[in-house]
Coordinates of C-alpha atoms and ligand atoms in Angstrom, one line a residue:
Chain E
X1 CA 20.2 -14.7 14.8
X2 CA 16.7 -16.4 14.5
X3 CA 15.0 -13.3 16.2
X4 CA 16.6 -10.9 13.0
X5 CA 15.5 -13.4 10.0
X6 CA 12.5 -14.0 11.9
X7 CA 12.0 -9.8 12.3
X8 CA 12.9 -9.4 8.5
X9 CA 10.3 -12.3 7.3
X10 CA 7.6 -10.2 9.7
X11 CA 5.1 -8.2 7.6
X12 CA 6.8 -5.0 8.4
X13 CA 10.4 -7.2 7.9
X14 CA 9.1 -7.3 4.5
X15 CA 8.5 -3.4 4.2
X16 CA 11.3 -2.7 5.5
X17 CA 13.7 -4.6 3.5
X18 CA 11.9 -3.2 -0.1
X19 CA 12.3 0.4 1.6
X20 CA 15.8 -0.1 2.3
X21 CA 16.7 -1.7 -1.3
X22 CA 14.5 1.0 -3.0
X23 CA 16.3 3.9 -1.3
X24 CA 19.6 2.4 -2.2
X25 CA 18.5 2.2 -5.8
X26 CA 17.5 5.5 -5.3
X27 CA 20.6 7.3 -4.6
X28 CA 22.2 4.7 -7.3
X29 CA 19.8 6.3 -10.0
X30 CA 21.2 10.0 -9.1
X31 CA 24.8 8.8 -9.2
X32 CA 24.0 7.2 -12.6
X33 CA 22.6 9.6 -14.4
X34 CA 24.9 12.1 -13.0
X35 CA 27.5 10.7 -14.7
X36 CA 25.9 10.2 -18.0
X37 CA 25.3 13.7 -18.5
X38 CA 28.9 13.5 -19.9
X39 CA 27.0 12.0 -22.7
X40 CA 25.5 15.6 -23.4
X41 CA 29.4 17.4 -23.6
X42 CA 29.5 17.2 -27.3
X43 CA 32.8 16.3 -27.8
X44 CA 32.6 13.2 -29.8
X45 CA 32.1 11.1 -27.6
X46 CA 35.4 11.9 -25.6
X47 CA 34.3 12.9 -21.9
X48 CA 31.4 10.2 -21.7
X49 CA 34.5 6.9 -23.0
X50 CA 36.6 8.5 -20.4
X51 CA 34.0 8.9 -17.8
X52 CA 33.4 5.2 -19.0
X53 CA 37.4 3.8 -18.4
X54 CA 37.6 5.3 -15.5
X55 CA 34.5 3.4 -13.8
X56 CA 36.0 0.5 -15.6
X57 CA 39.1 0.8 -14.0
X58 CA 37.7 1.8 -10.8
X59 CA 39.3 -0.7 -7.7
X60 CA 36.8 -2.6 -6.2
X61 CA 34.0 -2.6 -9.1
X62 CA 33.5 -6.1 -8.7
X63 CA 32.5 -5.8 -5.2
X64 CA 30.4 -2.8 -6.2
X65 CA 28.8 -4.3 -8.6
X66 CA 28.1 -7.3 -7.0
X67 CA 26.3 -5.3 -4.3
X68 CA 24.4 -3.4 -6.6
X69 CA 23.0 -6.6 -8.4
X70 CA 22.2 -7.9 -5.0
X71 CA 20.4 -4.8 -4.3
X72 CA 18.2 -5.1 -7.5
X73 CA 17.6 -9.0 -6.9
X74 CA 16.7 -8.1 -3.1
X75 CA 14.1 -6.0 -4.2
X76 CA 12.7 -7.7 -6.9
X77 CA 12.3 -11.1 -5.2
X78 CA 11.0 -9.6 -2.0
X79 CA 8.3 -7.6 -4.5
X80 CA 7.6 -11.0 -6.3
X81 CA 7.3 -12.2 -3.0
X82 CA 4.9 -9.7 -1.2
X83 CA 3.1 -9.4 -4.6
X84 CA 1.9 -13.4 -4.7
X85 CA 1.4 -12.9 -0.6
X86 CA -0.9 -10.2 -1.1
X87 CA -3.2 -11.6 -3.5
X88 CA -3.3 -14.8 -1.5
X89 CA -4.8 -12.4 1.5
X90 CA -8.2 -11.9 -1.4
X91 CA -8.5 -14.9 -2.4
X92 CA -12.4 -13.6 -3.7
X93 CA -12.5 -10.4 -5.4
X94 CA -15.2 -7.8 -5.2
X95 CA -17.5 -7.1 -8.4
X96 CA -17.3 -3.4 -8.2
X97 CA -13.3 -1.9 -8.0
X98 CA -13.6 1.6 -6.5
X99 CA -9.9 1.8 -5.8
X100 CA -9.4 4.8 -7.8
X101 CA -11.5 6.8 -4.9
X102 CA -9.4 5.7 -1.9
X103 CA -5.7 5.5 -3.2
X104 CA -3.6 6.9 -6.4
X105 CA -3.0 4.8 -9.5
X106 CA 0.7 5.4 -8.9
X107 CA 0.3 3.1 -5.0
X108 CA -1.5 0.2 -7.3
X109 CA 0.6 -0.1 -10.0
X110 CA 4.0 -0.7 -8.3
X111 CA 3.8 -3.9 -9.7
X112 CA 3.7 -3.9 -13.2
X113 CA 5.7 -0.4 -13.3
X114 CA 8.4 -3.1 -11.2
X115 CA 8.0 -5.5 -13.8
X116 CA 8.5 -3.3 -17.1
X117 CA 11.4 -1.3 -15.5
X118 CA 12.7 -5.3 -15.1
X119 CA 12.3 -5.5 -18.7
X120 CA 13.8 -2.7 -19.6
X121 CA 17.1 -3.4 -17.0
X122 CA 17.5 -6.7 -19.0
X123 CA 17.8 -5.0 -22.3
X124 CA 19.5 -2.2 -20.8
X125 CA 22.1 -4.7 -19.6
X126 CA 22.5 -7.0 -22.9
X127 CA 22.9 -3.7 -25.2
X128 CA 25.4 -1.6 -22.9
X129 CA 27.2 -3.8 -20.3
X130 CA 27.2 -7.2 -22.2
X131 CA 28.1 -5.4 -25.5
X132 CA 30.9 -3.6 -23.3
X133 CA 32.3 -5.2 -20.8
X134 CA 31.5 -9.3 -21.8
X135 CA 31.4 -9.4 -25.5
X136 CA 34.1 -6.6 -26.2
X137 CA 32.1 -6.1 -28.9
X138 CA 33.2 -2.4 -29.2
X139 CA 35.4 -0.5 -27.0
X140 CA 34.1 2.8 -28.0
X141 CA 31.3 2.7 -25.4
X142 CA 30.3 6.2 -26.9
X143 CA 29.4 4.6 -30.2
X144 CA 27.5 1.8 -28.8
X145 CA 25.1 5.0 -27.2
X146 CA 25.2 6.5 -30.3
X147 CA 24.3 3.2 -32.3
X148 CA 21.8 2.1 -30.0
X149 CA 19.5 5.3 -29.6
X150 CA 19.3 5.7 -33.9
X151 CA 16.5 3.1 -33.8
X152 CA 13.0 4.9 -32.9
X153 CA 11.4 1.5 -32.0
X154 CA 13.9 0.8 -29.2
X155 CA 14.7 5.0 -28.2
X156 CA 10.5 5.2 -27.5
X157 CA 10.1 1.8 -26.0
X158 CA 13.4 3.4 -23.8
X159 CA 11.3 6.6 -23.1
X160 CA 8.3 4.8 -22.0
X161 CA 9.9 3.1 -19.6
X162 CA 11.0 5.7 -17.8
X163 CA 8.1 7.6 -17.9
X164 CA 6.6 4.6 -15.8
X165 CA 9.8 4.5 -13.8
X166 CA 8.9 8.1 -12.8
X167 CA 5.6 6.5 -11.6
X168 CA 7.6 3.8 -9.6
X169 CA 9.4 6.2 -8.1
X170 CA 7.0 8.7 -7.6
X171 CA 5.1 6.8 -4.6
X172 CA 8.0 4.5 -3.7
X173 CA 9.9 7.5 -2.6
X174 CA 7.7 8.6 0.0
X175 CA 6.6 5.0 0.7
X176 CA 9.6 4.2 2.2
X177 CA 10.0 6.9 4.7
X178 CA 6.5 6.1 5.2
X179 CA 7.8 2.6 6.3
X180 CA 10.6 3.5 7.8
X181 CA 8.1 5.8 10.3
X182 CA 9.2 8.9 9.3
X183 CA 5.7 10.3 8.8
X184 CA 5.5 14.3 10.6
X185 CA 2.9 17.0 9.6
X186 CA 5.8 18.9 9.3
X187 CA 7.8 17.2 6.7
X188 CA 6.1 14.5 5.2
X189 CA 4.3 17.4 2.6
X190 CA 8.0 18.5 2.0
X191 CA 9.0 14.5 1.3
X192 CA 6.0 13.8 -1.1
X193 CA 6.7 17.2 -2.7
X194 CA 10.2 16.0 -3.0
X195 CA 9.6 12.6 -4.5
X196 CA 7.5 14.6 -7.3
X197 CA 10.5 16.3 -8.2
X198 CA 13.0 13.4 -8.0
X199 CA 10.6 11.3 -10.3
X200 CA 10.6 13.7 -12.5
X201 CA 14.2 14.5 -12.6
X202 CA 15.0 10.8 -13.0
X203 CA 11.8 10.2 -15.8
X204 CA 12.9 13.5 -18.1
X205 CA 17.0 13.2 -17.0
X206 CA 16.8 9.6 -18.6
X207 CA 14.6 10.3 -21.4
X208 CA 16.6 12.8 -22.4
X209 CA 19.1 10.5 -24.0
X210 CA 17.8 8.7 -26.4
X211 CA 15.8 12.1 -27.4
X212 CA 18.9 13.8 -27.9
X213 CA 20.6 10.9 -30.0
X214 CA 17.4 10.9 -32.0
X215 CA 16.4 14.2 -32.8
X216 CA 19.6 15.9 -31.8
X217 CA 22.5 14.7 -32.1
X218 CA 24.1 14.9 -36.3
X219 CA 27.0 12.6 -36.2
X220 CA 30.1 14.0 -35.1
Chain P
X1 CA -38.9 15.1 4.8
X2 CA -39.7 14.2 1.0
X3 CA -42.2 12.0 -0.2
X4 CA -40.4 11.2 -3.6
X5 CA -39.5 7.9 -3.4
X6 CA -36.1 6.7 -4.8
X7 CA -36.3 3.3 -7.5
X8 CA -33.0 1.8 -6.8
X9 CA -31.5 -1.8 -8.3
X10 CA -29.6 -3.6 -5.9
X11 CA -27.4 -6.0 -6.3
X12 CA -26.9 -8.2 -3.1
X13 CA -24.5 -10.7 -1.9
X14 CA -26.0 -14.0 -1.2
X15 CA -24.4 -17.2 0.1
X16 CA -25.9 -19.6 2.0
X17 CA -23.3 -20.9 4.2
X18 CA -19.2 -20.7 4.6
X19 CA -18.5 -23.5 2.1
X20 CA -21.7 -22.6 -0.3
X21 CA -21.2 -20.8 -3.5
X22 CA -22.6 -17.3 -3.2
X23 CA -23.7 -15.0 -6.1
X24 CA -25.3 -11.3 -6.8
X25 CA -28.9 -11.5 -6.4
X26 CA -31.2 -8.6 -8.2
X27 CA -33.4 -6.6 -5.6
X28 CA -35.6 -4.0 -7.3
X29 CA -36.8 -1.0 -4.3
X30 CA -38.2 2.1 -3.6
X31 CA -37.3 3.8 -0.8
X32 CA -37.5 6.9 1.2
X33 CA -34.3 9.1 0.5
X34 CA -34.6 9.4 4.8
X35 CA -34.1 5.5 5.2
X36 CA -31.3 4.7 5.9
X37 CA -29.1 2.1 3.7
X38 CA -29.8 -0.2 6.7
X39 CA -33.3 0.5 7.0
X40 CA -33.6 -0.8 3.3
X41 CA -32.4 -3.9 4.4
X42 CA -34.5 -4.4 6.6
X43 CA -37.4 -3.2 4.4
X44 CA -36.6 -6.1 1.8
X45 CA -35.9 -8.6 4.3
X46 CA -39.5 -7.6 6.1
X47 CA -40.9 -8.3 2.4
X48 CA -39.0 -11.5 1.8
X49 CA -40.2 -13.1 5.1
X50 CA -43.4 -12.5 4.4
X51 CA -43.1 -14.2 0.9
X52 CA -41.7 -17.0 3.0
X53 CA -38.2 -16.7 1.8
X54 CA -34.6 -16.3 3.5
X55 CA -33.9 -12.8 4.8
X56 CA -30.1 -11.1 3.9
X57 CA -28.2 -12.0 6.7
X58 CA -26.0 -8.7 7.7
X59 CA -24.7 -7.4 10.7
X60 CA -25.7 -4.4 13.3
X61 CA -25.8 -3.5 16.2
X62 CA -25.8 0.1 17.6
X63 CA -26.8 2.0 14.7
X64 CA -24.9 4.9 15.3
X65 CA -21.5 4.7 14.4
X66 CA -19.8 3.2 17.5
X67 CA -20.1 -0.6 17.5
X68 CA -18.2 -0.9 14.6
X69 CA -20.7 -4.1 13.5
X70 CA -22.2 -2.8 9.9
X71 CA -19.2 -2.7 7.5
X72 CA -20.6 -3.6 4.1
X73 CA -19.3 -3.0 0.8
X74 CA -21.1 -0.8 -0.9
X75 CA -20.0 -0.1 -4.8
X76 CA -16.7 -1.3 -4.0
X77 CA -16.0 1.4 -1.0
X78 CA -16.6 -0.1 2.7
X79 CA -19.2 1.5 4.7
X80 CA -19.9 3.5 1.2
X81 CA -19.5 6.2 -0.8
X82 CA -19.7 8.8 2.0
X83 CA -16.2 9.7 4.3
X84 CA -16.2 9.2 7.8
X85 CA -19.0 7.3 8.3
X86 CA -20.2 3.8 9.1
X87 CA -22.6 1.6 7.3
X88 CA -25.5 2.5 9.6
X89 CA -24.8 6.5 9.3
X90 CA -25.3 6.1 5.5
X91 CA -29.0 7.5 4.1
X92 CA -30.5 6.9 0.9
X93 CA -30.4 10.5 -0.2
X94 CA -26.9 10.1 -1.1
X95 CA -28.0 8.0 -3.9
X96 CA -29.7 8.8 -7.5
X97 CA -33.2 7.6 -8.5
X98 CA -32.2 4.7 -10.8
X99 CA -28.6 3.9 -9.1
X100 CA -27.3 0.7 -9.2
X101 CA -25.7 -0.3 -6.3
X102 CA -23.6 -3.5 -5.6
X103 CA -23.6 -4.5 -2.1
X104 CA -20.9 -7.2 -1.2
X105 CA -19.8 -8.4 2.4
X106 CA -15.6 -7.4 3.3
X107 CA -13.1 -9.4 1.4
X108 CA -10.5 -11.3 2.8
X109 CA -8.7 -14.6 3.2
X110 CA -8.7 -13.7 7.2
X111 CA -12.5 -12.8 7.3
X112 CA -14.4 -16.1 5.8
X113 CA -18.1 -14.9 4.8
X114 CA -20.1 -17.1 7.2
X115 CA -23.6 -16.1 5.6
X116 CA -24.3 -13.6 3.1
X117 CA -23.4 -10.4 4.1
X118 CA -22.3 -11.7 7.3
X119 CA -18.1 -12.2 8.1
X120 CA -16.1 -13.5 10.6
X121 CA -13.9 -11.1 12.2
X122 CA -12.7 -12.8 15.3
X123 CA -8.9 -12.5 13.7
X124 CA -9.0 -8.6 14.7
X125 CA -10.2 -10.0 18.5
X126 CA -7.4 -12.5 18.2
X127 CA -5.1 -9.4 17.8
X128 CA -6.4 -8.0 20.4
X129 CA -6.3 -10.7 23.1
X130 CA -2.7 -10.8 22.4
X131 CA -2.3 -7.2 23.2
X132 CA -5.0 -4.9 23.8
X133 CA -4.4 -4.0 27.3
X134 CA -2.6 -2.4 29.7
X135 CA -1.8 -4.4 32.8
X136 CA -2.3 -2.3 36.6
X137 CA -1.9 -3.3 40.0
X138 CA -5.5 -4.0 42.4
X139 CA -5.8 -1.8 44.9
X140 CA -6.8 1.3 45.8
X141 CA -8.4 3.2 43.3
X142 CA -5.6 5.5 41.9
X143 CA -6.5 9.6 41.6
X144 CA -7.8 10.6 38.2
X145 CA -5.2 13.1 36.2
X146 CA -2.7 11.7 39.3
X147 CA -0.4 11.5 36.1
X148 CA 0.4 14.6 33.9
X149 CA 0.2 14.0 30.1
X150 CA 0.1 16.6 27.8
X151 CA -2.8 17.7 25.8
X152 CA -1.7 17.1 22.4
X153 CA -1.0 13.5 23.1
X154 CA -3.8 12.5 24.9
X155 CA -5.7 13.8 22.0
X156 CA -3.7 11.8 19.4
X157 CA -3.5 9.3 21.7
X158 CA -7.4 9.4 22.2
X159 CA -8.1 9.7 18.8
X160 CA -6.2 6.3 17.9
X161 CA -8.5 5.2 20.2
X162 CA -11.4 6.2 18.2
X163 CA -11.2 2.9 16.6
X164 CA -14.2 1.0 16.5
X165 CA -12.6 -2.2 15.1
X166 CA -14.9 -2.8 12.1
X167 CA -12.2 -4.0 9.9
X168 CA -13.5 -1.5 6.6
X169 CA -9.3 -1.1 6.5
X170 CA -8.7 -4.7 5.7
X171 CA -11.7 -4.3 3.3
X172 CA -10.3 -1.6 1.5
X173 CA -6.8 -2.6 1.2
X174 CA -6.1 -4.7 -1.7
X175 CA -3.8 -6.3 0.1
X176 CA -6.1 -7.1 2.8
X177 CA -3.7 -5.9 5.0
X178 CA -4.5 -4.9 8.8
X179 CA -2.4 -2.4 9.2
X180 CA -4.2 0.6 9.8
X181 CA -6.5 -1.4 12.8
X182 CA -3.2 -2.5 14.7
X183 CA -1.4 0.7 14.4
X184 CA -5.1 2.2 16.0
X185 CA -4.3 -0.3 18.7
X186 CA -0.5 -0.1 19.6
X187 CA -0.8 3.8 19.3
X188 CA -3.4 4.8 21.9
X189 CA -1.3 2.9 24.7
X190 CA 2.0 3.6 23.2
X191 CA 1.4 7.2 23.5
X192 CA 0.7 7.2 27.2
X193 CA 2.7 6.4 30.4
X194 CA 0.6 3.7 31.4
X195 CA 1.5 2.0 28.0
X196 CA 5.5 2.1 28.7
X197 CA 6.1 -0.9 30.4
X198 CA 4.7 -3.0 27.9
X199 CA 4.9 -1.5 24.8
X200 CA 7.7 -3.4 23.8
X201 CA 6.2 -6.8 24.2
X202 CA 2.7 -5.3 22.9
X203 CA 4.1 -4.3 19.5
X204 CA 5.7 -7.4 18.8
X205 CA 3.2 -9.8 19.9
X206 CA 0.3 -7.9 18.1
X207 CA 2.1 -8.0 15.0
X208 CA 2.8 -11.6 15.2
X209 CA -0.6 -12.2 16.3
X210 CA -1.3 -9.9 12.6
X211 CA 0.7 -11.9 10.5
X212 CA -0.8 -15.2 11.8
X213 CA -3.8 -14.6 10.4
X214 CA -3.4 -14.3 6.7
X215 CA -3.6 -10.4 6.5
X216 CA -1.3 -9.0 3.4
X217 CA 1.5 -6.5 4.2
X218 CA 0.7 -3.0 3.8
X219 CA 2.0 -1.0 0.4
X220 CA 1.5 2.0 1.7
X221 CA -1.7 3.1 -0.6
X222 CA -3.2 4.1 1.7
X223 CA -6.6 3.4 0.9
X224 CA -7.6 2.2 4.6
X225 CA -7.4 6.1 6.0
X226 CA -9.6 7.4 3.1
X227 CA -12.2 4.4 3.7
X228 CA -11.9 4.3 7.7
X229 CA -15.1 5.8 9.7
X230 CA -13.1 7.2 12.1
X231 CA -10.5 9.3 10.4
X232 CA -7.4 7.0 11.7
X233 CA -4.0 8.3 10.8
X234 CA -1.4 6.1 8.4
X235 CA 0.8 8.4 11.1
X236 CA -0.4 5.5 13.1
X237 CA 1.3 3.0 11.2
X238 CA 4.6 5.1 10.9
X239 CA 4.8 4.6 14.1
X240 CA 3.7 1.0 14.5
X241 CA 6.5 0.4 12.0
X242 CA 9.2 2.9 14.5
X243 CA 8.0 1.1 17.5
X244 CA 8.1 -2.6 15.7
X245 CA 11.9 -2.4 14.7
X246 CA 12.9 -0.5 17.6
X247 CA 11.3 -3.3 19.9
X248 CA 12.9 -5.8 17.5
X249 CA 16.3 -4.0 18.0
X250 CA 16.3 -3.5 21.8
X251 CA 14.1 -6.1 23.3
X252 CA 15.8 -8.8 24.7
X253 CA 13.4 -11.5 23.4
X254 CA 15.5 -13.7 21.0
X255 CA 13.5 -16.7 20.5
Ligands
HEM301 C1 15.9 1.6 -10.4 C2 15.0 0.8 -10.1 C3 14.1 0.9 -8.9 C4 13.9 1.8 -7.9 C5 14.7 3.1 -7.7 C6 12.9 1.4 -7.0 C7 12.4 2.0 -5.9 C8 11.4 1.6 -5.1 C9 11.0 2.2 -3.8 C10 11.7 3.4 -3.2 C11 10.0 1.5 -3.3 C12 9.2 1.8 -2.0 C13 9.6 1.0 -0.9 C14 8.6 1.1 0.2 O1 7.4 1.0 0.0 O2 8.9 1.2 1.4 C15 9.7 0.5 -4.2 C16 8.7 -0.4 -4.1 C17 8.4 -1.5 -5.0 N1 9.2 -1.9 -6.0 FE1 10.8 -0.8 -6.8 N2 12.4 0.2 -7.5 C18 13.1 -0.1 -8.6 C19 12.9 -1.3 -9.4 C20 12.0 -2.2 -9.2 C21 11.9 -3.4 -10.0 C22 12.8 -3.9 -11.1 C23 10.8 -4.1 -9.5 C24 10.3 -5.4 -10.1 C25 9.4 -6.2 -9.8 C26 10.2 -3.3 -8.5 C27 9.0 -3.6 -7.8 C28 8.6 -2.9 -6.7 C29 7.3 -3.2 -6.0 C30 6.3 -4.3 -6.3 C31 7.2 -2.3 -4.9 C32 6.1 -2.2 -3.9 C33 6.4 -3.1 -2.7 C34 5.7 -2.7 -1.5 O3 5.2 -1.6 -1.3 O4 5.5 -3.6 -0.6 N3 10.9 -2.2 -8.3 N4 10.6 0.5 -5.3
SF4_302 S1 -8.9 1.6 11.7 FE1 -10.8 2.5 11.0 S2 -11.4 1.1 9.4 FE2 -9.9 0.0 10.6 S3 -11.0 -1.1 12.1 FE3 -10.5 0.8 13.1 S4 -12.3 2.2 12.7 FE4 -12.5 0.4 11.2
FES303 S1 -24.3 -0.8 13.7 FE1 -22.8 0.0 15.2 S2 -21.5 1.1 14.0 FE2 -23.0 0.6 12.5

């Protein structure tokens, strides 16, 4: 097995193992959202706390979830990583920064977009699943939404973040077929065009929660 | 040709040795807008000699465009602010009367500044040693076009080979990765027959030899193919990374 953790700890080992993760969390984000929309059925609350049981009771969620948490550490310890790697390879920076003449601000910035959407997943995680599934706090997960998007503070911090999610996802979509070789004059136009429209999906799709609780959504 | 001279401010690079500590020095010039950004160089360095002082230590050699020896920073964009060209290709008359203009030797952990301006790039010949080739039997001299390749790839594969190793990739990256200069490399043999037999053993060996030198990983920014002289593809490193894990996958070297 030496030659595979050897191949994996290569610096295309390395690429390949974000592009991998980042594609998984990918298709997680479509799944996830999907099923939030049941958030938007106006019905009280009813579709989106049965939507809610029903992953609950889903068999096998541990293992599910266990591999989705070691898909998120995977690629956040193998950024950390590559991130501290690669400013080891310039140790001595240049006076003048033209970077914003070669490459887009979205390729630079992977980094700290990473980092807040890391933020955000740990608050995202205390308010819904701790609140829900740990403390039992409330079993009305509907009501916890509803709760949580009423403050404007924590709903435009929420909307910001996607926003720079969309910019995570915006290059890191066609980066990783990029990495994985996939580059053709054919279709890579088709897979960055693509990417444009799955980060924005995923940026307005999310954001459009907590604007909906704030602004449009009257109680019952 | 124009006899307005340009007043330009420069702001050089100078460090006397590996372990010295360098800074920006203030050059004040006028030049021809026909000189070329080399030509300055020398201009100032003709001047400083006679005042007795150190000339700017740079590197060149061919002057146009094929050594790959000139790469200079030049307001933060190797081999400067024009596309496609080297450092030697670049003429004054791309600049404004009054400009600033910062010039700073490539940056990166695997290219040590030696002298001023001057880096060592023998980690991109180290690459190469380990791979660069294509082996053939002695003999009789084979018959040219004896084998047929199609047009298309001879022409990517010759235009991989375009390549002049000057290492403006590495300088552009900020990772400092190499990327763009191996996939250059593995590409013009991988494409043709005669590269077949060792492509396998190439890819992995040059990309060893890569990350043995303290080059970052590639992010995919791909600021090396906007800053590289020659045009190189990133579809070259697409399929440096294809022909890494599938040589990783299927060659029978375990160790
Ligand atoms: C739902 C969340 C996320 C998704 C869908 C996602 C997706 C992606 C994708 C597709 C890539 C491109 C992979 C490649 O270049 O081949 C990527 C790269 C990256 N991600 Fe994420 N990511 C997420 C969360 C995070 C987090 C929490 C961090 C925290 C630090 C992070 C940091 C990075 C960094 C630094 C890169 C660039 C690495 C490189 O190019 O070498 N990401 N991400
Ligand atoms: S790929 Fe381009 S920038 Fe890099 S060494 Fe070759 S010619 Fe220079
Ligand atoms: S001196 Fe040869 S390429 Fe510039």
């Amino acid at each position: 097995m030496s030659w595979l953790l050897e191949s994996l700890n290569s610096s295309i080992g390395k690429k390949i193992l974000m592009a991998v993760t980042g594609i998984s969390l990918i298709l997680f984000l479509v799944g996830h959202l999907s099923g939030n929309m049941a958030l938007f059925a106006n019905d009280g609350g009813k579709s989106f706390n049965a939507y809610a049981e029903f992953l609950h009771h889903l068999p096998g969620l541990m293992v599910i979830e266990i591999i989705l948490a070691s898909v998120f550490l995977l690629h956040i310890l193998n950024a950390l990583r590559l991130w501290v790697e690669n400013k080891k390879a310039r140790p001595v920076k240049y006076a003048v920064n033209a970077s914003s003449k070669n490459s887009t601000i979205f390729s630079r910035t992977m980094v700290q977009t990473g980092s807040i959407i890391l933020i955000f997943l740990i608050v995202h995680l205390k308010n819904f699943w701790y609140e829900y599934v740990i403390l039992k706090s409330n079993d009305n997960l509907f009501e916890i939404v509803v709760e949580t998007f009423k403050d404007p503070v924590y709903s435009g911090l929420y909307i910001l973040a996607m926003i720079l999610l969309g910019f995570h996802l915006n290059h890191g979509f066609q980066s990783a077929f990029q990495t994985f070789g996939w580059n053709h004059k054919k279709y890579t136009p088709f897979i960055n065009f693509l990417g444009a429209i799955y980060s924005i999906a995923m940026a307005v799709g999310f954001a459009s929660m907590p604007i909906y609780f704030l602004f449009f959504y009257g109680g019952n | 040709m124009s006899d307005v001279k340009l007043k330009l401010k420069l702001k050089i690079w100078r460090q006397p040795g590996s372990d010295a500590v360098g800074k920006l020095v203030d050059y004040d010039v006028e030049v021809s807008p026909d000189d070329s950004f080399l030509e300055m160089l020398d201009q100032i360095n003709e001047s400083l000699e006679k005042n007795n002082q150190e000339p700017i230590v740079f590197e060149s050699d061919c002057r146009e465009g094929i050594c790959g020896a000139c790469g200079l920073v030049i307001n933060g964009q190797p081999h400067g602010p024009v596309p496609r060209i080297t450092t030697c290709q670049l003429h004054m008359r791309h600049f404004k009367n009054g400009d600033t203009i910062y010039v700073e030797p490539f940056r990166a952990k695997a290219f040590p500044v030696l002298k001023d301006l001057l880096v060592d790039r023998t980690p991109l010949d180290k690459i190469l040693q380990v791979g660069g080739f294509v082996s053939i039997n002695t003999g009789g001299v084979p018959d040219a076009n004896e084998i047929p390749i199609a047009k298309d790839v001879a022409a990517q594969s010759f235009d991989a080979a375009a390549c002049i190793g000057c290492g403006a990739c590495v300088a552009s990256c900020k990772n400092a990765s190499a990327m763009l200069f191996v996939s250059a490399k593995v590409s013009q043999y991988a494409l043709l027959p005669q590269g077949q037999p060792e492509r396998q053993r190439r890819v992995e060996a040059m990309v060893k030899a890569m990350d043995e030198q303290g080059f970052g990983s590639c992010t995919n920014t791909y600021a090396c193919e906007a800053e590289c002289p020659k045009g190189i593809s990133i579809s070259n490193i697409a399929r440096l990374n294809r022909d890494f894990f599938s040589a990783k996958l299927k060659s029978k070297n375990v160790s």
